Coordinates of N, CA, C and O and ligand atoms in Angstrom, one line a residue:
M68 N 116.3 92.6 87.6 CA 115.4 92.4 88.8 C 116.0 93.0 90.0 O 117.2 92.9 90.2
L69 N 115.1 93.6 90.8 CA 115.6 94.2 92.1 C 114.8 93.5 93.3 O 113.6 93.6 93.4
N70 N 115.6 92.8 94.1 CA 115.0 92.2 95.3 C 115.6 92.8 96.5 O 116.7 92.6 96.8
V71 N 114.7 93.5 97.2 CA 115.1 94.3 98.4 C 114.6 93.7 99.6 O 113.4 93.3 99.7
I72 N 115.5 93.6 100.6 CA 115.0 93.2 102.0 C 115.0 94.5 102.8 O 116.0 95.2 102.8
I73 N 113.9 94.8 103.4 CA 113.9 96.0 104.2 C 113.9 95.4 105.7 O 113.1 94.6 106.1
F74 N 114.9 95.9 106.4 CA 115.2 95.3 107.7 C 115.2 96.4 108.8 O 115.4 97.5 108.5
G75 N 115.0 95.9 110.0 CA 115.0 96.9 111.1 C 114.1 96.4 112.2 O 113.3 95.5 112.0
A76 N 114.2 97.0 113.3 CA 113.4 96.7 114.5 C 111.9 97.0 114.3 O 111.6 97.8 113.4
P77 N 111.1 96.4 115.1 CA 109.7 96.8 115.1 C 109.6 98.3 115.2 O 110.2 98.9 116.1
G78 N 108.8 99.0 114.4 CA 108.6 100.4 114.5 C 109.7 101.2 113.8 O 109.7 102.4 113.8
S79 N 110.6 100.5 113.0 CA 111.7 101.3 112.3 C 111.2 101.9 111.0 O 111.9 102.6 110.4
G80 N 110.0 101.6 110.6 CA 109.4 102.2 109.4 C 109.5 101.4 108.2 O 109.4 101.9 107.1
K81 N 109.6 100.1 108.4 CA 109.7 99.1 107.2 C 108.5 99.2 106.3 O 108.6 99.3 105.1
G82 N 107.3 99.2 106.9 CA 106.1 99.2 106.2 C 105.9 100.5 105.4 O 105.5 100.5 104.2
T83 N 106.1 101.6 106.1 CA 106.0 102.9 105.5 C 106.9 103.1 104.3 O 106.5 103.4 103.2
Q84 N 108.2 102.7 104.5 CA 109.1 102.9 103.4 C 108.9 101.9 102.3 O 109.1 102.2 101.1
S85 N 108.4 100.7 102.6 CA 108.1 99.7 101.6 C 107.1 100.3 100.6 O 107.2 100.1 99.4
A86 N 106.1 100.9 101.1 CA 105.1 101.5 100.2 C 105.7 102.5 99.3 O 105.3 102.5 98.1
F87 N 106.6 103.3 99.7 CA 107.2 104.3 98.8 C 108.1 103.5 97.8 O 108.1 103.9 96.6
I88 N 108.8 102.5 98.2 CA 109.7 101.8 97.3 C 108.9 101.1 96.2 O 109.2 101.1 95.1
V89 N 107.7 100.5 96.6 CA 106.8 99.8 95.7 C 106.4 100.8 94.6 O 106.4 100.5 93.4
E90 N 106.0 102.0 95.0 CA 105.5 103.0 94.1 C 106.6 103.4 93.1 O 106.4 103.5 91.9
K91 N 107.8 103.6 93.6 CA 108.9 104.1 92.7 C 109.5 103.0 91.8 O 109.8 103.3 90.7
Y92 N 109.6 101.8 92.4 CA 110.4 100.8 91.6 C 109.5 99.7 91.1 O 110.0 98.8 90.4
G93 N 108.2 99.8 91.4 CA 107.3 98.8 90.8 C 107.5 97.4 91.4 O 107.2 96.4 90.7
L94 N 107.9 97.3 92.6 CA 108.2 95.9 93.2 C 106.9 95.4 93.8 O 106.0 96.1 94.1
E95 N 106.9 94.1 94.0 CA 105.8 93.4 94.7 C 106.1 93.4 96.2 O 107.2 93.0 96.6
H96 N 105.2 93.9 97.0 CA 105.4 94.0 98.5 C 105.0 92.7 99.2 O 103.9 92.4 99.1
L97 N 106.0 92.1 99.8 CA 105.7 90.9 100.5 C 106.0 91.1 102.0 O 107.1 91.1 102.5
S98 N 104.9 91.4 102.8 CA 105.0 91.7 104.2 C 104.5 90.5 105.0 O 103.3 90.1 104.9
T99 N 105.4 89.8 105.7 CA 105.0 88.6 106.4 C 104.0 89.0 107.6 O 103.1 88.3 107.9
G100 N 104.2 90.2 108.1 CA 103.3 90.7 109.2 C 101.9 90.8 108.6 O 100.9 90.3 109.2
D101 N 101.8 91.4 107.4 CA 100.4 91.5 106.8 C 99.8 90.1 106.4 O 98.6 89.9 106.6
L102 N 100.7 89.2 105.9 CA 100.2 87.9 105.6 C 99.6 87.2 106.9 O 98.6 86.6 106.8
L103 N 100.4 87.3 108.0 CA 100.0 86.7 109.2 C 98.7 87.3 109.7 O 97.8 86.6 110.2
R104 N 98.6 88.6 109.7 CA 97.4 89.3 110.2 C 96.2 88.9 109.3 O 95.1 88.8 109.9
A105 N 96.4 88.8 108.0 CA 95.3 88.4 107.2 C 94.8 87.0 107.6 O 93.5 86.8 107.6
E106 N 95.7 86.1 107.9 CA 95.3 84.8 108.3 C 94.6 84.8 109.6 O 93.6 84.1 109.9
Q107 N 95.1 85.6 110.5 CA 94.5 85.8 111.9 C 93.0 86.2 111.8 O 92.2 85.8 112.5
K108 N 92.8 87.1 110.9 CA 91.5 87.7 110.7 C 90.4 86.7 110.3 O 89.3 86.8 110.7
T109 N 90.8 85.6 109.6 CA 89.9 84.6 109.2 C 89.4 83.8 110.4 O 88.5 83.0 110.3
Q110 N 90.2 83.9 111.5 CA 89.9 83.0 112.7 C 89.9 81.5 112.4 O 89.3 80.8 113.0
S111 N 90.7 81.2 111.4 CA 90.9 79.7 111.1 C 91.8 79.2 112.2 O 92.3 79.9 113.0
D112 N 91.9 77.8 112.2 CA 92.8 77.2 113.2 C 94.2 77.7 113.1 O 94.9 78.0 114.1
L113 N 94.6 77.9 111.8 CA 96.0 78.4 111.6 C 96.1 79.8 112.1 O 97.1 80.2 112.7
G114 N 95.0 80.6 111.8 CA 95.0 82.0 112.3 C 95.1 82.1 113.8 O 95.8 82.9 114.3
K115 N 94.4 81.2 114.5 CA 94.4 81.2 115.9 C 95.8 80.8 116.4 O 96.3 81.3 117.4
L116 N 96.4 79.8 115.8 CA 97.7 79.4 116.1 C 98.7 80.5 116.0 O 99.5 80.8 116.9
I117 N 98.6 81.2 114.9 CA 99.5 82.4 114.6 C 99.3 83.4 115.7 O 100.3 83.9 116.2
E118 N 98.1 83.7 116.0 CA 97.8 84.8 117.0 C 98.4 84.4 118.4 O 98.8 85.3 119.2
S119 N 98.5 83.1 118.7 CA 99.1 82.7 120.0 C 100.5 83.1 120.1 O 101.1 83.3 121.2
Y120 N 101.2 83.3 119.0 CA 102.6 83.7 119.0 C 102.6 85.3 118.9 O 103.3 85.9 119.7
T121 N 102.0 85.8 117.9 CA 102.1 87.3 117.6 C 101.6 88.1 118.8 O 102.2 89.1 119.1
S122 N 100.5 87.7 119.4 CA 99.9 88.5 120.5 C 100.9 88.6 121.7 O 100.8 89.5 122.5
Q123 N 101.8 87.6 121.8 CA 102.7 87.6 122.9 C 104.1 88.3 122.5 O 105.0 88.3 123.3
G124 N 104.1 88.7 121.2 CA 105.4 89.3 120.8 C 106.4 88.3 120.4 O 107.6 88.7 120.1
N125 N 106.0 87.1 120.3 CA 107.0 86.0 119.8 C 106.9 85.9 118.3 O 105.9 86.2 117.7
L126 N 108.0 85.3 117.7 CA 108.0 85.0 116.3 C 107.2 83.7 116.1 O 107.2 82.8 117.0
V127 N 106.5 83.6 114.9 CA 105.9 82.3 114.6 C 107.0 81.4 114.2 O 108.1 81.8 113.8
P128 N 106.8 80.1 114.2 CA 107.8 79.1 113.9 C 108.3 79.3 112.4 O 107.5 79.6 111.5
D129 N 109.6 79.1 112.3 CA 110.3 79.3 111.0 C 109.6 78.5 109.8 O 109.3 79.0 108.8
E130 N 109.3 77.2 110.1 CA 108.7 76.3 109.0 C 107.4 76.9 108.5 O 107.1 76.9 107.3
L131 N 106.6 77.5 109.5 CA 105.3 78.0 109.1 C 105.5 79.2 108.2 O 104.9 79.3 107.1
I132 N 106.3 80.1 108.6 CA 106.4 81.4 107.8 C 107.2 81.1 106.5 O 106.8 81.7 105.5
I133 N 108.1 80.2 106.5 CA 108.8 79.9 105.3 C 107.9 79.3 104.2 O 107.9 79.7 103.0
S134 N 107.1 78.4 104.6 CA 106.2 77.7 103.7 C 105.1 78.7 103.2 O 104.7 78.7 102.0
M135 N 104.7 79.6 104.1 CA 103.7 80.6 103.7 C 104.3 81.5 102.6 O 103.7 81.9 101.6
L136 N 105.6 82.0 102.8 CA 106.2 82.9 101.9 C 106.4 82.2 100.6 O 106.3 82.8 99.5
A137 N 106.9 81.0 100.6 CA 107.1 80.3 99.3 C 105.9 80.2 98.4 O 105.9 80.4 97.2
K138 N 104.8 80.0 99.1 CA 103.5 79.9 98.4 C 103.2 81.3 97.7 O 102.8 81.4 96.6
V139 N 103.4 82.3 98.5 CA 103.1 83.7 98.0 C 104.0 84.1 96.8 O 103.5 84.7 95.9
L140 N 105.2 83.7 96.9 CA 106.2 84.0 95.9 C 105.7 83.4 94.5 O 105.9 84.0 93.5
D141 N 105.1 82.2 94.6 CA 104.7 81.6 93.4 C 103.3 82.1 92.8 O 103.1 82.1 91.7
T142 N 102.5 82.7 93.7 CA 101.3 83.2 93.3 C 101.4 84.7 92.9 O 100.6 85.2 92.1
K143 N 102.4 85.4 93.4 CA 102.5 86.8 93.1 C 103.8 87.1 92.3 O 104.8 87.6 92.8
M144 N 103.8 86.5 91.1 CA 105.0 86.7 90.2 C 105.1 88.2 89.9 O 104.2 88.9 89.6
N145 N 106.4 88.7 89.9 CA 106.6 90.0 89.5 C 108.0 90.1 88.9 O 109.0 89.8 89.5
K146 N 108.0 90.5 87.6 CA 109.3 90.5 86.9 C 110.3 91.6 87.4 O 111.5 91.4 87.3
K147 N 109.7 92.7 87.9 CA 110.6 93.7 88.4 C 111.3 93.4 89.7 O 112.4 93.8 90.0
G148 N 110.6 92.6 90.5 CA 111.3 92.1 91.8 C 110.3 92.3 93.0 O 109.2 92.6 92.8
Y149 N 110.9 92.1 94.1 CA 110.1 92.0 95.3 C 110.8 92.8 96.4 O 112.0 93.0 96.5
I150 N 109.9 93.3 97.4 CA 110.4 93.8 98.6 C 110.0 93.0 99.7 O 108.8 92.7 99.9
F151 N 110.9 92.4 100.4 CA 110.7 91.6 101.6 C 110.7 92.4 102.8 O 111.7 93.0 103.2
D152 N 109.5 92.4 103.5 CA 109.3 93.3 104.6 C 108.9 92.4 105.8 O 107.9 91.8 105.8
G153 N 109.8 92.4 106.8 CA 109.5 91.5 108.0 C 110.0 90.1 107.8 O 109.7 89.2 108.7
F154 N 110.7 89.9 106.8 CA 111.3 88.5 106.5 C 112.6 88.8 105.7 O 112.6 89.6 104.8
P155 N 113.7 88.1 106.0 CA 113.8 87.1 107.1 C 114.0 87.7 108.5 O 114.6 88.8 108.6
R156 N 113.5 87.0 109.5 CA 113.6 87.5 110.9 C 114.5 86.6 111.7 O 114.7 86.8 112.9
T157 N 115.0 85.5 111.1 CA 115.9 84.6 111.8 C 117.0 84.2 110.8 O 116.7 84.3 109.6
T158 N 118.1 83.7 111.3 CA 119.1 83.3 110.3 C 118.6 82.1 109.5 O 118.9 82.0 108.3
A159 N 117.8 81.2 110.1 CA 117.3 80.1 109.4 C 116.4 80.6 108.2 O 116.4 80.0 107.1
Q160 N 115.6 81.6 108.5 CA 114.8 82.2 107.4 C 115.7 82.8 106.3 O 115.3 82.7 105.1
A161 N 116.8 83.4 106.7 CA 117.7 84.0 105.7 C 118.2 82.9 104.8 O 118.3 83.1 103.5
E162 N 118.6 81.8 105.4 CA 119.1 80.7 104.6 C 118.1 80.1 103.7 O 118.3 79.8 102.5
A163 N 116.9 80.0 104.2 CA 115.7 79.4 103.4 C 115.4 80.4 102.3 O 115.1 79.9 101.2
L164 N 115.5 81.7 102.5 CA 115.2 82.6 101.4 C 116.2 82.5 100.3 O 115.8 82.5 99.1
K165 N 117.4 82.3 100.7 CA 118.5 82.2 99.6 C 118.2 81.0 98.7 O 118.2 81.1 97.5
V166 N 117.8 79.9 99.3 CA 117.5 78.7 98.6 C 116.2 78.9 97.7 O 116.2 78.6 96.5
M167 N 115.2 79.4 98.4 CA 113.9 79.7 97.7 C 114.1 80.5 96.5 O 113.5 80.3 95.4
L168 N 114.9 81.6 96.6 CA 115.1 82.5 95.5 C 116.0 81.8 94.4 O 115.7 81.8 93.2
A169 N 117.0 81.1 94.8 CA 117.9 80.4 93.9 C 117.1 79.4 93.0 O 117.3 79.3 91.8
E170 N 116.2 78.7 93.7 CA 115.3 77.7 92.9 C 114.5 78.4 91.9 O 114.0 77.7 90.9
R171 N 114.3 79.7 92.0 CA 113.5 80.4 91.0 C 114.4 81.4 90.2 O 113.9 82.4 89.6
D172 N 115.7 81.1 90.2 CA 116.6 81.9 89.4 C 116.6 83.4 89.9 O 116.7 84.3 89.1
M173 N 116.5 83.6 91.2 CA 116.5 85.0 91.7 C 117.6 85.0 92.9 O 118.0 84.0 93.4
K174 N 117.9 86.3 93.2 CA 118.7 86.5 94.4 C 118.4 87.8 95.1 O 117.8 88.7 94.4
V175 N 118.8 87.9 96.3 CA 118.7 89.2 97.0 C 119.6 90.2 96.4 O 120.8 90.0 96.2
S176 N 119.1 91.4 96.1 CA 120.0 92.5 95.6 C 120.6 93.3 96.7 O 121.8 93.7 96.6
V177 N 119.8 93.6 97.7 CA 120.3 94.5 98.8 C 119.5 94.3 100.0 O 118.3 93.9 100.0
M178 N 120.1 94.5 101.2 CA 119.4 94.5 102.4 C 119.6 95.8 103.1 O 120.7 96.3 103.3
L179 N 118.5 96.5 103.3 CA 118.6 97.9 103.8 C 118.2 97.8 105.3 O 117.1 97.4 105.6
D180 N 119.1 98.3 106.2 CA 118.8 98.2 107.6 C 118.5 99.6 108.1 O 119.3 100.5 108.1
L181 N 117.2 99.8 108.5 CA 116.8 101.1 109.0 C 117.2 101.2 110.5 O 116.8 100.5 111.3
N182 N 118.1 102.1 110.7 CA 118.7 102.4 112.1 C 117.8 103.4 112.8 O 117.8 104.6 112.4
V183 N 117.2 102.9 113.9 CA 116.4 103.8 114.7 C 116.7 103.6 116.2 O 116.8 102.4 116.6
T184 N 116.8 104.6 117.0 CA 117.0 104.4 118.4 C 115.9 103.7 119.1 O 114.7 103.9 118.7
E185 N 116.2 103.1 120.2 CA 115.1 102.3 120.9 C 114.0 103.2 121.4 O 112.9 102.9 121.4
E186 N 114.5 104.4 121.9 CA 113.5 105.4 122.4 C 112.5 105.8 121.4 O 111.3 105.8 121.6
E187 N 113.0 106.0 120.2 CA 112.1 106.4 119.1 C 111.2 105.2 118.7 O 110.0 105.4 118.4
L188 N 111.7 104.0 118.7 CA 110.9 102.8 118.3 C 109.7 102.7 119.2 O 108.6 102.5 118.8
I189 N 110.0 102.8 120.5 CA 108.9 102.7 121.5 C 107.9 103.8 121.3 O 106.7 103.5 121.3
A190 N 108.3 105.0 121.1 CA 107.4 106.1 121.0 C 106.5 105.9 119.7 O 105.3 106.1 119.8
R191 N 107.1 105.5 118.6 CA 106.4 105.3 117.4 C 105.3 104.2 117.6 O 104.2 104.3 117.1
L192 N 105.7 103.0 118.2 CA 104.8 101.9 118.3 C 103.7 102.2 119.3 O 102.5 101.8 119.0
L193 N 104.0 102.9 120.4 CA 102.9 103.3 121.3 C 101.9 104.2 120.6 O 100.7 104.1 120.7
N194 N 102.4 105.1 119.8 CA 101.6 106.0 119.0 C 100.7 105.3 118.0 O 99.5 105.5 117.9
R195 N 101.4 104.3 117.3 CA 100.6 103.5 116.3 C 99.5 102.7 117.0 O 98.5 102.5 116.5
G196 N 99.8 102.2 118.2 CA 98.9 101.4 119.0 C 97.6 102.1 119.2 O 96.5 101.5 119.4
K197 N 97.6 103.5 119.2 CA 96.4 104.2 119.5 C 95.3 104.0 118.4 O 94.1 104.1 118.6
T198 N 95.8 103.8 117.2 CA 94.9 103.6 116.0 C 95.0 102.3 115.3 O 94.1 102.0 114.5
S199 N 96.1 101.5 115.5 CA 96.3 100.3 114.6 C 95.3 99.2 115.0 O 95.1 98.3 114.1
G200 N 94.8 99.2 116.2 CA 94.0 98.0 116.6 C 94.8 96.7 116.7 O 94.2 95.7 116.8
R201 N 96.1 96.8 116.6 CA 96.9 95.6 116.6 C 97.1 95.2 118.1 O 97.5 96.0 118.9
S202 N 96.9 93.9 118.3 CA 97.0 93.4 119.7 C 98.4 93.4 120.2 O 98.6 93.2 121.4
D203 N 99.4 93.6 119.3 CA 100.8 93.6 119.8 C 101.4 95.0 120.0 O 102.5 95.2 120.3
D204 N 100.6 96.1 119.7 CA 101.1 97.4 119.9 C 100.7 98.0 121.3 O 100.2 99.1 121.4
H205 N 101.1 97.3 122.3 CA 101.0 97.9 123.6 C 102.3 97.7 124.4 O 103.1 96.8 124.0
F206 N 102.5 98.4 125.5 CA 103.8 98.5 126.1 C 104.5 97.2 126.3 O 105.7 97.0 125.9
E207 N 103.9 96.2 127.0 CA 104.6 95.0 127.4 C 105.0 94.2 126.1 O 106.1 93.7 126.0
T208 N 104.1 94.1 125.2 CA 104.4 93.4 124.0 C 105.4 94.1 123.1 O 106.3 93.4 122.5
I209 N 105.4 95.4 123.1 CA 106.4 96.2 122.4 C 107.8 95.8 122.9 O 108.8 95.5 122.2
Q210 N 107.9 95.8 124.3 CA 109.2 95.5 124.9 C 109.7 94.1 124.5 O 110.8 93.9 124.2
K211 N 108.7 93.2 124.5 CA 109.0 91.8 124.2 C 109.5 91.7 122.7 O 110.5 91.0 122.4
R212 N 108.8 92.4 121.8 CA 109.2 92.4 120.4 C 110.6 92.9 120.2 O 111.3 92.4 119.3
I213 N 110.9 94.0 120.9 CA 112.2 94.6 120.7 C 113.3 93.6 121.3 O 114.4 93.4 120.6
Q214 N 113.0 92.9 122.4 CA 113.9 91.9 122.9 C 114.1 90.8 121.9 O 115.2 90.3 121.7
V215 N 113.0 90.3 121.4 CA 113.1 89.2 120.4 C 113.9 89.7 119.2 O 114.7 88.9 118.6
Y216 N 113.7 90.9 118.8 CA 114.5 91.5 117.7 C 116.0 91.4 118.0 O 116.7 90.9 117.1
H217 N 116.4 91.8 119.2 CA 117.8 91.8 119.5 C 118.3 90.3 119.5 O 119.4 90.1 119.0
S218 N 117.6 89.4 120.1 CA 118.1 88.1 120.3 C 118.0 87.2 119.0 O 119.0 86.5 118.7
Q219 N 116.9 87.3 118.3 CA 116.7 86.4 117.1 C 116.9 87.0 115.8 O 117.3 86.4 114.8
T220 N 116.5 88.3 115.7 CA 116.5 89.0 114.3 C 117.8 89.7 114.0 O 118.3 89.6 112.9
A221 N 118.4 90.4 115.0 CA 119.6 91.2 114.7 C 120.7 90.4 114.0 O 121.4 90.9 113.2
P222 N 120.9 89.1 114.5 CA 121.9 88.3 113.8 C 121.8 88.1 112.3 O 122.8 87.8 111.6
V223 N 120.6 88.3 111.8 CA 120.3 88.2 110.4 C 121.2 89.2 109.6 O 121.7 89.0 108.5
K224 N 121.5 90.3 110.3 CA 122.3 91.3 109.6 C 123.7 90.8 109.3 O 124.3 91.1 108.2
D225 N 124.3 90.0 110.2 CA 125.6 89.4 110.0 C 125.6 88.5 108.7 O 126.6 88.5 108.0
F226 N 124.5 87.8 108.6 CA 124.3 86.9 107.4 C 124.5 87.8 106.1 O 125.3 87.4 105.2
Y227 N 123.8 88.9 106.0 CA 123.9 89.7 104.8 C 125.2 90.6 104.7 O 125.6 90.9 103.6
K228 N 125.8 90.8 105.9 CA 127.1 91.5 105.9 C 128.1 90.6 105.2 O 128.9 91.1 104.4
K229 N 128.0 89.4 105.6 CA 129.0 88.4 105.0 C 128.8 88.3 103.5 O 129.7 88.0 102.7
E230 N 127.5 88.4 103.1 CA 127.2 88.3 101.6 C 127.5 89.7 100.9 O 127.4 89.8 99.7
G231 N 127.9 90.7 101.7 CA 128.2 92.0 101.1 C 127.0 92.7 100.7 O 127.1 93.6 99.8
L232 N 125.9 92.4 101.3 CA 124.6 93.0 100.8 C 123.9 94.0 101.7 O 122.9 94.6 101.4
A233 N 124.5 94.1 103.0 CA 123.9 95.0 104.0 C 124.3 96.4 103.8 O 125.5 96.8 103.7
I234 N 123.3 97.3 103.8 CA 123.5 98.8 103.8 C 122.7 99.4 105.0 O 121.5 99.1 105.1
D235 N 123.4 100.2 105.7 CA 122.7 100.9 106.8 C 122.0 102.2 106.3 O 122.6 102.9 105.5
I236 N 120.8 102.4 106.7 CA 120.1 103.6 106.4 C 119.7 104.3 107.7 O 119.1 103.7 108.6
E237 N 120.1 105.6 107.8 CA 119.7 106.3 109.0 C 118.1 106.4 109.0 O 117.5 106.9 108.0
G238 N 117.5 105.9 110.0 CA 116.0 105.8 110.0 C 115.3 106.9 110.8 O 114.1 106.8 111.0
L239 N 116.1 107.9 111.2 CA 115.5 109.1 111.9 C 115.4 110.2 110.9 O 116.2 110.4 110.0
G240 N 114.3 111.0 111.1 CA 114.1 112.1 110.2 C 112.7 112.0 109.6 O 111.9 111.2 110.0
T241 N 112.4 112.9 108.6 CA 111.0 112.8 108.0 C 111.0 111.6 107.1 O 112.0 111.1 106.6
M242 N 109.8 111.1 106.7 CA 109.6 110.0 105.8 C 110.3 110.3 104.5 O 110.9 109.4 103.9
D243 N 110.2 111.5 104.0 CA 110.8 111.9 102.7 C 112.3 111.8 102.8 O 113.0 111.4 101.9
E244 N 112.9 112.3 103.9 CA 114.3 112.3 104.1 C 114.8 110.8 104.1 O 115.8 110.5 103.4
I245 N 114.1 110.0 104.8 CA 114.5 108.6 104.9 C 114.4 107.9 103.5 O 115.3 107.2 103.1
F246 N 113.3 108.2 102.8 CA 113.1 107.6 101.5 C 114.2 108.1 100.5 O 114.7 107.3 99.7
A247 N 114.6 109.3 100.6 CA 115.7 109.9 99.8 C 117.0 109.1 100.0 O 117.7 108.8 99.1
R248 N 117.3 108.7 101.3 CA 118.5 107.9 101.6 C 118.3 106.5 100.9 O 119.3 106.0 100.4
I249 N 117.1 106.0 101.0 CA 116.9 104.7 100.4 C 117.1 104.7 98.9 O 117.8 103.8 98.3
T250 N 116.5 105.6 98.2 CA 116.6 105.7 96.8 C 118.1 105.9 96.4 O 118.6 105.3 95.4
K251 N 118.8 106.7 97.1 CA 120.2 106.9 96.8 C 121.0 105.6 96.9 O 121.8 105.2 96.0
A252 N 120.7 104.8 97.9 CA 121.3 103.5 98.1 C 121.0 102.5 97.0 O 121.8 101.8 96.4
I253 N 119.7 102.5 96.6 CA 119.2 101.6 95.6 C 119.8 102.0 94.2 O 120.3 101.2 93.4
D254 N 119.7 103.3 93.9 CA 120.2 103.7 92.6 C 121.7 103.6 92.4 O 122.2 103.6 91.3
A255 N 122.4 103.4 93.5 CA 123.9 103.2 93.4 C 124.2 101.8 93.2 O 125.4 101.5 93.0
L256 N 123.2 100.9 93.2 CA 123.6 99.4 93.1 C 124.1 99.1 91.7 O 123.7 99.7 90.7
Ligands
ADP731 P1 106.7 94.8 113.4 O1 108.0 94.7 112.6 O2 106.2 96.3 113.5 O3 106.7 94.2 114.7 P2 105.3 93.0 111.6 O4 104.0 93.3 111.0 O5 106.4 92.8 110.7 O6 105.5 94.1 112.6 O7 105.2 91.6 112.5 C1 104.3 91.5 113.5 C2 104.4 90.1 114.1 O8 104.3 89.1 113.2 C3 105.8 89.8 114.7 O9 106.0 90.4 116.0 C4 105.9 88.3 114.7 O10 105.1 87.8 115.8 C5 105.1 88.0 113.4 N1 106.1 87.8 112.3 C6 106.1 88.7 111.2 N2 107.1 88.3 110.3 C7 107.6 87.1 110.9 C8 108.7 86.3 110.5 N3 109.4 86.4 109.3 N4 109.0 85.2 111.3 C9 108.3 85.0 112.4 N5 107.3 85.8 112.8 C10 107.0 86.9 112.1

């Protein structure tokens, strides 16, 4: 079983590369951003609560996202493994994921950190904002998301470094070049 965490700042290409990884390795894609946006779309009370965080560039509370992910893990069984995209985003989430997987006889195989300069992140997100229709893809919220990434999410890398699971992937270049670096890292496991 191959359980990959794709890690990196907003705009680092996690979603794009996840799609390639899913295709090549047959993994189940679990994107917390997609899960949250799907709930927001229903305009349920929960969806509205979620939007009050995401539209401001803030993280939704750990308990909420952890319970959401646990539910999905049980409904989307996949023998080949999973790709976790956008999760964990805090150290508490990383700890919860470890427990959640252990309870199901699974563990994280690797954490791939897409390294992209801040200048490039902002350019990509502003560009995506032209077509994505996402309420968080405009300048102020982008700045805020990058700030939140540095303060709350970047420490997650230390968690996986300690576990010997973190691998840096150069995230600049064409999508194919980046994917080639990723497959090289995965195939060497
Ligand atoms: P990006 O990485 O491009 O910002 P995502 O689609 O992964 O986009 O996430 C969008 C937003 O959803 C985040 O800014 C955050 O508000 C919320 N979110 C996604 N995943 C998590 C998570 N694991 N914990 C808390 N909030 C999350």
